[in-house]
Amino acid sequence: MHTPDTTALDPNPLRQFQAWFAEAETAGIEAPESIALATATKDGRPSLRMVLLKHADESGFGFYTNLESRKALELAANPVAALLAYWQALGRQVRVEGTVEPASREASAAYFATRSPGSRLAAWASPQSRPIPDRGELQRLVEDARRRFPDGDVPLPAHWGGYRLVPDTYEFWQQGADRLHDRIRYNREDAGWRRERLAP
């Protein structure tokens, strides 16, 4: 499991992330795509939540959400974020930092169409991050949405869409004995990526 030298990792951090992600899937880790996403207000007050990573490719790290949620409002004011993938069974984590850009409406609509009918109705119904009196209110909102789309053809709401985090920093962490963990950081430079080892 150890990465004793920086040359043991791929010089391209995206490919290295994809390799570790594939190993997490092969290991049978439940929901390896569950990641922690940190955003912050314009004055630096942070917030953190779990989201599902929907893609990690040359365009960035993609996720979807209600565009009126706290994270979306924070990203509108301060379009930078960090994410963390942690796979305990492998003793590994990856941190990724960068700028965040909205996904196209076409990309958001294409992904939205793959969601279950119930999830699509919930996207219309839930006033995400805003107070509601009780769970019954949420159920009523779902029923209102169901009546609005009786044929089950639920389109993409205007208040729902995707984002992609475009990395400028990666850090790969591999658990080691006696807390002598391996930490390899990649920083984006004009010519590509610079790798360096960090003390644990």
Coordinates of N, CA and C in Angstrom, one line a residue:
M1 N 0.8 -1.2 0.0 CA 0.0 0.0 0.0 C 0.9 1.3 0.0
H2 N 2.1 1.2 0.5 CA 2.8 2.4 0.7 C 3.3 3.0 -0.6
T3 N 3.5 4.3 -0.7 CA 4.1 5.0 -1.8 C 5.5 5.6 -1.3
P4 N 6.5 4.8 -1.2 CA 7.8 5.2 -0.6 C 8.5 6.3 -1.3
D5 N 8.1 6.6 -2.5 CA 8.8 7.7 -3.2 C 7.8 8.3 -4.2
T6 N 8.0 9.6 -4.4 CA 7.1 10.3 -5.3 C 7.0 9.7 -6.7
T7 N 8.1 9.1 -7.1 CA 8.0 8.5 -8.4 C 7.1 7.3 -8.5
A8 N 6.6 6.8 -7.3 CA 5.7 5.6 -7.3 C 4.3 6.1 -7.7
L9 N 4.0 7.4 -7.7 CA 2.7 7.9 -8.1 C 2.8 8.4 -9.6
D10 N 1.6 8.4 -10.2 CA 1.5 8.9 -11.6 C 1.9 10.4 -11.6
P11 N 2.6 10.8 -12.6 CA 2.9 12.3 -12.6 C 1.7 13.1 -12.9
N12 N 0.6 12.5 -13.4 CA -0.6 13.2 -13.6 C -1.6 12.9 -12.4
P13 N -1.9 13.9 -11.6 CA -2.7 13.6 -10.4 C -4.1 13.1 -10.7
L14 N -4.7 13.5 -11.8 CA -6.0 13.0 -12.1 C -6.0 11.5 -12.4
R15 N -5.0 11.1 -13.1 CA -4.9 9.7 -13.3 C -4.6 8.9 -12.0
Q16 N -3.8 9.5 -11.1 CA -3.6 8.9 -9.9 C -4.9 8.8 -9.0
F17 N -5.7 9.9 -9.0 CA -6.9 9.8 -8.3 C -7.8 8.7 -8.9
Q18 N -7.9 8.7 -10.3 CA -8.7 7.7 -10.9 C -8.3 6.2 -10.6
A19 N -7.0 6.0 -10.5 CA -6.4 4.7 -10.1 C -6.8 4.4 -8.7
W20 N -6.7 5.3 -7.7 CA -7.1 5.0 -6.3 C -8.6 4.8 -6.2
F21 N -9.3 5.6 -7.0 CA -10.8 5.4 -6.9 C -11.2 4.0 -7.4
A22 N -10.6 3.6 -8.5 CA -10.9 2.3 -9.1 C -10.5 1.2 -8.0
E23 N -9.4 1.4 -7.3 CA -9.0 0.4 -6.3 C -10.0 0.4 -5.2
A24 N -10.6 1.6 -4.8 CA -11.6 1.6 -3.8 C -12.9 0.9 -4.2
E25 N -13.2 1.0 -5.5 CA -14.4 0.3 -6.0 C -14.1 -1.2 -6.0
T26 N -12.9 -1.6 -6.4 CA -12.6 -3.0 -6.5 C -12.6 -3.6 -5.1
A27 N -12.2 -2.8 -4.1 CA -12.1 -3.3 -2.7 C -13.5 -3.5 -2.1
G28 N -14.5 -3.1 -2.8 CA -15.9 -3.2 -2.3 C -16.3 -2.2 -1.2
I29 N -15.6 -1.1 -1.2 CA -15.9 0.0 -0.3 C -17.3 0.6 -0.6
E30 N -18.1 0.7 0.3 CA -19.5 1.2 0.1 C -19.4 2.7 -0.3
A31 N -20.1 3.1 -1.4 CA -20.2 4.4 -1.8 C -18.8 5.1 -1.8
P32 N -17.9 4.6 -2.6 CA -16.6 5.3 -2.6 C -16.6 6.7 -3.2
E33 N -17.8 7.0 -3.9 CA -18.0 8.3 -4.5 C -18.5 9.4 -3.5
S34 N -18.7 9.0 -2.2 CA -19.1 9.9 -1.2 C -17.9 10.8 -0.8
I35 N -18.0 12.1 -1.0 CA -16.9 13.0 -0.6 C -17.3 14.1 0.3
A36 N -16.4 14.6 1.1 CA -16.7 15.8 1.8 C -16.4 17.0 1.0
L37 N -17.3 18.0 0.9 CA -17.1 19.2 0.2 C -17.1 20.4 1.1
A38 N -16.0 21.2 1.1 CA -15.9 22.4 1.9 C -16.0 23.6 1.1
T39 N -16.9 24.5 1.5 CA -17.0 25.8 0.8 C -16.9 26.9 1.9
A40 N -16.9 28.2 1.6 CA -16.8 29.2 2.6 C -17.5 30.5 2.1
T41 N -18.0 31.3 3.0 CA -18.6 32.6 2.7 C -17.5 33.5 2.2
K42 N -17.9 34.6 1.7 CA -16.9 35.6 1.1 C -15.9 36.1 2.2
D43 N -16.4 36.1 3.5 CA -15.5 36.5 4.6 C -14.8 35.3 5.3
G44 N -14.9 34.1 4.7 CA -14.1 33.0 5.1 C -14.7 32.1 6.1
R45 N -16.0 32.2 6.4 CA -16.7 31.3 7.3 C -17.0 30.0 6.6
P46 N -16.4 28.8 7.0 CA -16.5 27.6 6.3 C -17.8 26.8 6.6
S47 N -18.1 26.0 5.6 CA -19.2 24.9 5.9 C -18.8 23.7 5.1
L48 N -19.3 22.6 5.6 CA -18.8 21.3 5.1 C -20.0 20.3 5.0
R49 N -20.0 19.5 4.0 CA -21.1 18.5 3.9 C -20.6 17.4 3.0
M50 N -21.3 16.2 3.0 CA -21.0 15.1 2.1 C -21.9 15.3 0.8
V51 N -21.2 15.0 -0.3 CA -21.9 15.0 -1.6 C -21.4 13.8 -2.4
L52 N -22.1 13.5 -3.5 CA -21.7 12.4 -4.3 C -20.9 13.0 -5.5
L53 N -19.7 12.4 -5.7 CA -18.9 12.8 -6.8 C -19.4 12.0 -8.1
K54 N -19.8 12.8 -9.1 CA -20.5 12.2 -10.2 C -19.5 12.0 -11.4
H55 N -18.4 12.7 -11.4 CA -17.4 12.4 -12.4 C -16.1 13.1 -11.9
A56 N -14.9 12.5 -12.4 CA -13.6 13.0 -12.1 C -12.9 12.8 -13.4
D57 N -12.8 13.9 -14.2 CA -12.1 13.8 -15.5 C -11.4 15.1 -15.8
E58 N -11.0 15.3 -17.1 CA -10.3 16.5 -17.5 C -11.0 17.8 -17.3
S59 N -12.4 17.7 -17.2 CA -13.2 18.9 -17.0 C -13.2 19.3 -15.5
G60 N -12.9 18.4 -14.6 CA -12.9 18.7 -13.2 C -13.7 17.6 -12.4
F61 N -13.9 17.9 -11.2 CA -14.7 17.0 -10.3 C -16.1 17.5 -10.2
G62 N -17.0 16.7 -10.6 CA -18.4 17.1 -10.8 C -19.3 16.7 -9.7
F63 N -20.2 17.6 -9.3 CA -21.3 17.3 -8.3 C -22.5 18.1 -8.6
Y64 N -23.6 17.8 -8.1 CA -24.9 18.4 -8.4 C -25.6 18.8 -7.1
T65 N -26.5 19.8 -7.2 CA -27.1 20.3 -6.0 C -28.2 21.3 -6.3
N66 N -29.0 21.6 -5.3 CA -30.0 22.7 -5.4 C -29.2 24.0 -5.5
L67 N -29.5 24.9 -6.4 CA -28.7 26.1 -6.7 C -29.1 27.2 -5.7
E68 N -30.1 26.9 -4.8 CA -30.4 27.9 -3.7 C -29.9 27.4 -2.4
S69 N -29.2 26.3 -2.3 CA -28.6 25.7 -1.1 C -27.5 26.6 -0.5
R70 N -27.1 26.3 0.7 CA -26.0 27.1 1.3 C -24.8 27.0 0.5
K71 N -24.4 25.8 0.1 CA -23.2 25.6 -0.7 C -23.2 26.4 -2.0
A72 N -24.4 26.4 -2.7 CA -24.5 27.1 -3.9 C -24.3 28.6 -3.7
L73 N -25.0 29.1 -2.6 CA -24.8 30.6 -2.3 C -23.4 30.9 -2.0
E74 N -22.7 30.1 -1.2 CA -21.3 30.3 -0.9 C -20.5 30.3 -2.2
L75 N -20.7 29.3 -3.0 CA -19.9 29.2 -4.3 C -20.2 30.4 -5.2
A76 N -21.4 31.0 -5.2 CA -21.6 32.2 -6.0 C -20.8 33.4 -5.5
A77 N -20.7 33.5 -4.1 CA -19.9 34.6 -3.5 C -18.4 34.3 -3.5
N78 N -18.0 33.1 -3.4 CA -16.6 32.7 -3.2 C -16.4 31.4 -4.0
P79 N -16.1 31.4 -5.3 CA -16.1 30.2 -6.1 C -14.8 29.4 -6.0
V80 N -14.5 29.0 -4.8 CA -13.4 28.1 -4.5 C -13.9 27.1 -3.5
A81 N -13.3 25.9 -3.5 CA -13.7 24.8 -2.7 C -12.6 23.8 -2.5
A82 N -12.8 22.9 -1.5 CA -11.9 21.8 -1.3 C -12.8 20.5 -1.1
L83 N -12.3 19.4 -1.6 CA -13.0 18.1 -1.4 C -12.1 17.1 -0.8
L84 N -12.7 16.2 -0.1 CA -11.9 15.1 0.5 C -12.6 13.8 0.2
A85 N -11.8 12.8 -0.4 CA -12.2 11.5 -0.5 C -11.5 10.6 0.5
Y86 N -12.2 9.9 1.3 CA -11.5 9.1 2.4 C -12.0 7.6 2.3
W87 N -11.0 6.7 2.1 CA -11.3 5.3 2.0 C -10.6 4.6 3.1
Q88 N -11.3 4.5 4.2 CA -10.7 4.0 5.5 C -10.1 2.6 5.3
A89 N -10.9 1.7 4.6 CA -10.4 0.3 4.4 C -9.1 0.2 3.7
L90 N -8.7 1.2 2.9 CA -7.4 1.2 2.2 C -6.4 2.1 2.9
G91 N -6.9 2.8 4.0 CA -6.0 3.7 4.7 C -5.5 4.9 3.8
R92 N -6.5 5.4 3.0 CA -6.1 6.4 2.0 C -7.1 7.6 2.0
Q93 N -6.6 8.8 1.7 CA -7.4 9.9 1.5 C -6.8 10.8 0.4
V94 N -7.6 11.5 -0.3 CA -7.2 12.5 -1.3 C -7.9 13.8 -1.0
R95 N -7.1 14.9 -0.9 CA -7.7 16.2 -0.8 C -7.5 16.9 -2.2
V96 N -8.5 17.6 -2.6 CA -8.4 18.4 -3.9 C -8.9 19.8 -3.6
E97 N -8.1 20.8 -4.1 CA -8.5 22.2 -3.9 C -8.5 22.8 -5.3
G98 N -9.4 23.8 -5.4 CA -9.4 24.5 -6.7 C -10.6 25.5 -6.8
T99 N -10.8 26.0 -8.0 CA -11.9 26.9 -8.3 C -13.1 26.1 -8.8
V100 N -14.2 26.7 -8.6 CA -15.5 26.0 -9.0 C -16.2 26.7 -10.0
E101 N -16.7 26.0 -11.0 CA -17.4 26.6 -12.1 C -18.8 25.9 -12.3
P102 N -19.8 26.6 -12.7 CA -21.1 26.0 -12.9 C -21.0 25.0 -14.1
A103 N -21.7 23.9 -14.0 CA -21.9 23.0 -15.1 C -22.8 23.6 -16.1
S104 N -22.8 23.2 -17.4 CA -23.7 23.7 -18.4 C -25.1 23.2 -18.0
R105 N -26.1 23.9 -18.5 CA -27.5 23.4 -18.3 C -27.7 22.1 -19.0
E106 N -27.0 22.0 -20.2 CA -27.2 20.7 -20.9 C -26.6 19.5 -20.1
A107 N -25.4 19.7 -19.5 CA -24.9 18.7 -18.7 C -25.7 18.4 -17.4
S108 N -26.3 19.4 -16.8 CA -27.1 19.2 -15.7 C -28.4 18.5 -16.0
A109 N -29.0 18.9 -17.2 CA -30.2 18.2 -17.6 C -30.0 16.7 -18.0
A110 N -28.8 16.4 -18.6 CA -28.5 15.1 -18.9 C -28.3 14.2 -17.7
Y111 N -27.7 14.7 -16.7 CA -27.5 14.0 -15.4 C -28.9 13.9 -14.7
F112 N -29.7 15.0 -14.7 CA -30.9 14.9 -14.0 C -31.8 13.9 -14.5
A113 N -31.8 13.6 -15.8 CA -32.6 12.7 -16.5 C -32.3 11.2 -16.0
T114 N -31.1 11.0 -15.5 CA -30.7 9.7 -15.0 C -31.2 9.4 -13.6
R115 N -31.7 10.4 -12.9 CA -32.1 10.2 -11.5 C -33.4 9.5 -11.5
S116 N -33.7 8.9 -10.3 CA -35.0 8.2 -10.2 C -36.1 9.2 -10.2
P117 N -37.4 8.8 -10.5 CA -38.5 9.7 -10.5 C -38.7 10.4 -9.1
G118 N -38.5 9.6 -8.1 CA -38.6 10.2 -6.7 C -37.6 11.2 -6.4
S119 N -36.4 11.0 -6.9 CA -35.3 12.0 -6.7 C -35.6 13.3 -7.5
R120 N -36.1 13.1 -8.7 CA -36.4 14.3 -9.5 C -37.6 15.1 -8.9
L121 N -38.6 14.4 -8.3 CA -39.7 15.1 -7.6 C -39.1 15.8 -6.4
A122 N -38.3 15.2 -5.7 CA -37.7 15.8 -4.5 C -36.9 17.0 -4.8
A123 N -36.3 17.1 -5.9 CA -35.5 18.3 -6.3 C -36.5 19.4 -6.5
W124 N -37.7 19.2 -7.1 CA -38.7 20.2 -7.2 C -39.3 20.6 -5.9
A125 N -39.4 19.6 -5.0 CA -40.2 19.9 -3.8 C -39.4 20.5 -2.7
S126 N -38.2 20.2 -2.5 CA -37.4 20.6 -1.3 C -36.9 22.0 -1.4
P127 N -37.3 22.9 -0.4 CA -36.6 24.2 -0.4 C -35.3 24.1 0.4
Q128 N -34.3 23.5 -0.2 CA -33.1 23.0 0.5 C -32.5 24.1 1.4
S129 N -32.1 23.7 2.6 CA -31.4 24.6 3.5 C -32.3 25.7 4.2
R130 N -33.6 25.7 3.9 CA -34.5 26.6 4.5 C -35.4 25.9 5.6
P131 N -35.7 26.6 6.6 CA -36.5 26.0 7.7 C -37.9 25.5 7.2
I132 N -38.4 24.4 7.7 CA -39.7 23.9 7.4 C -40.3 23.5 8.7
P133 N -41.7 23.6 8.9 CA -42.3 23.3 10.2 C -42.1 21.9 10.7
D134 N -42.2 20.9 9.7 CA -42.2 19.5 10.1 C -42.0 18.7 8.8
R135 N -41.8 17.4 9.0 CA -41.6 16.5 7.9 C -42.9 16.4 7.0
G136 N -44.0 16.6 7.7 CA -45.3 16.6 6.9 C -45.3 17.6 5.9
E137 N -44.7 18.8 6.1 CA -44.6 19.8 5.1 C -43.8 19.4 3.9
L138 N -42.8 18.6 4.1 CA -42.0 18.1 3.0 C -42.8 17.1 2.2
Q139 N -43.5 16.3 2.9 CA -44.3 15.3 2.2 C -45.4 16.0 1.3
R140 N -46.0 17.1 1.9 CA -47.0 17.8 1.1 C -46.4 18.5 -0.1
L141 N -45.2 19.0 0.0 CA -44.5 19.6 -1.1 C -44.2 18.5 -2.2
V142 N -43.8 17.3 -1.8 CA -43.6 16.3 -2.8 C -44.9 15.9 -3.5
E143 N -46.0 15.8 -2.7 CA -47.3 15.5 -3.4 C -47.7 16.7 -4.3
D144 N -47.4 17.9 -4.0 CA -47.7 19.0 -4.9 C -46.9 18.9 -6.2
A145 N -45.6 18.5 -6.1 CA -44.8 18.3 -7.3 C -45.3 17.1 -8.1
R146 N -45.8 16.0 -7.4 CA -46.3 14.9 -8.1 C -47.6 15.2 -8.9
R147 N -48.4 16.1 -8.3 CA -49.6 16.5 -9.1 C -49.2 17.5 -10.2
R148 N -48.2 18.2 -10.1 CA -47.7 19.1 -11.1 C -47.2 18.3 -12.4
F149 N -46.6 17.1 -12.1 CA -46.1 16.3 -13.2 C -46.7 14.9 -13.1
P150 N -48.0 14.9 -13.4 CA -48.8 13.6 -13.3 C -48.3 12.5 -14.2
D151 N -47.7 12.8 -15.3 CA -47.2 11.8 -16.2 C -45.9 11.2 -15.9
G152 N -45.3 11.8 -14.8 CA -43.9 11.3 -14.4 C -42.8 11.9 -15.2
D153 N -43.1 12.8 -16.1 CA -42.0 13.4 -16.9 C -41.6 14.7 -16.1
V154 N -40.5 14.6 -15.3 CA -40.1 15.6 -14.4 C -38.9 16.3 -15.0
P155 N -39.0 17.6 -15.4 CA -37.9 18.2 -16.1 C -36.9 18.8 -15.0
L156 N -35.8 19.3 -15.5 CA -34.8 19.9 -14.7 C -35.3 21.2 -14.1
P157 N -35.4 21.4 -12.8 CA -35.8 22.7 -12.2 C -34.8 23.8 -12.5
A158 N -35.2 25.0 -12.6 CA -34.3 26.1 -12.8 C -33.3 26.3 -11.6
H159 N -33.8 25.8 -10.4 CA -33.0 26.0 -9.2 C -32.1 24.8 -8.9
W160 N -31.8 24.0 -9.9 CA -31.0 22.8 -9.6 C -30.0 22.6 -10.7
G161 N -28.8 22.2 -10.4 CA -27.7 22.1 -11.4 C -26.4 21.6 -10.9
G162 N -25.4 21.6 -11.7 CA -24.1 21.0 -11.3 C -23.0 22.0 -11.2
Y163 N -21.9 21.6 -10.7 CA -20.7 22.3 -10.6 C -19.5 21.4 -10.9
R164 N -18.4 22.0 -11.3 CA -17.2 21.2 -11.4 C -16.0 22.0 -10.7
L165 N -15.3 21.3 -9.9 CA -14.2 21.8 -9.2 C -13.0 21.6 -10.1
V166 N -12.3 22.7 -10.5 CA -11.1 22.6 -11.4 C -9.9 22.6 -10.5
P167 N -9.1 21.5 -10.3 CA -8.1 21.5 -9.3 C -6.9 22.3 -9.6
D168 N -6.3 22.9 -8.6 CA -5.0 23.5 -8.7 C -4.0 22.8 -7.7
T169 N -4.6 22.0 -6.7 CA -3.8 21.3 -5.7 C -4.4 19.9 -5.4
Y170 N -3.6 18.9 -5.4 CA -4.0 17.6 -4.9 C -3.1 17.2 -3.7
E171 N -3.6 16.5 -2.8 CA -2.7 15.8 -1.8 C -3.2 14.4 -1.6
F172 N -2.3 13.4 -1.9 CA -2.6 12.0 -1.7 C -1.9 11.6 -0.3
W173 N -2.7 10.9 0.5 CA -2.3 10.5 1.8 C -2.5 9.0 1.9
Q174 N -1.4 8.3 2.3 CA -1.4 6.9 2.6 C -1.0 6.6 4.0
Q175 N -1.9 5.9 4.8 CA -1.6 5.6 6.2 C -0.4 4.7 6.3
G176 N 0.4 5.1 7.3 CA 1.7 4.3 7.6 C 1.7 3.9 9.0
A177 N 2.6 3.0 9.3 CA 2.8 2.5 10.7 C 3.5 3.6 11.5
D178 N 3.1 3.7 12.8 CA 3.7 4.6 13.8 C 3.5 6.1 13.3
R179 N 2.4 6.3 12.6 CA 2.0 7.6 12.1 C 3.0 8.2 11.1
L180 N 3.8 7.4 10.5 CA 4.7 7.8 9.5 C 4.0 7.7 8.1
H181 N 3.0 8.5 8.0 CA 2.2 8.5 6.8 C 2.9 9.0 5.6
D182 N 2.5 8.6 4.4 CA 3.0 9.2 3.2 C 2.0 10.3 2.7
R183 N 2.6 11.5 2.4 CA 1.8 12.6 1.9 C 2.5 13.1 0.6
I184 N 1.8 13.1 -0.5 CA 2.4 13.6 -1.7 C 1.5 14.7 -2.2
R185 N 2.0 15.9 -2.4 CA 1.2 17.0 -2.9 C 1.6 17.3 -4.4
Y186 N 0.6 17.6 -5.1 CA 0.8 18.1 -6.5 C 0.3 19.6 -6.6
N187 N 1.0 20.5 -7.1 CA 0.6 21.8 -7.3 C 0.7 22.1 -8.8
R188 N -0.4 22.8 -9.3 CA -0.4 23.1 -10.7 C 0.6 24.2 -11.0
E189 N 1.3 24.0 -12.1 CA 2.2 25.1 -12.6 C 2.0 25.2 -14.1
D190 N 2.6 26.3 -14.7 CA 2.4 26.5 -16.1 C 2.7 25.3 -17.0
A191 N 3.8 24.6 -16.6 CA 4.2 23.5 -17.4 C 3.6 22.2 -17.1
G192 N 2.7 22.2 -16.1 CA 2.1 20.9 -15.7 C 1.9 20.9 -14.2
W193 N 2.4 19.8 -13.6 CA 2.2 19.6 -12.1 C 3.6 19.3 -11.5
R194 N 3.7 19.9 -10.3 CA 4.9 19.7 -9.5 C 4.6 18.9 -8.3
R195 N 5.3 17.8 -8.1 CA 5.1 16.9 -7.0 C 6.1 17.1 -5.9
E196 N 5.7 17.0 -4.7 CA 6.6 17.0 -3.5 C 6.0 16.2 -2.4
R197 N 7.0 15.7 -1.6 CA 6.6 14.9 -0.4 C 6.5 15.9 0.8
L198 N 5.4 15.7 1.6 CA 5.2 16.4 2.8 C 5.5 15.6 4.1
A199 N 6.0 16.2 5.1 CA 6.1 15.4 6.4 C 4.8 15.1 6.9
P200 N 4.6 13.9 7.5 CA 3.3 13.5 8.1 C 2.9 14.3 9.3

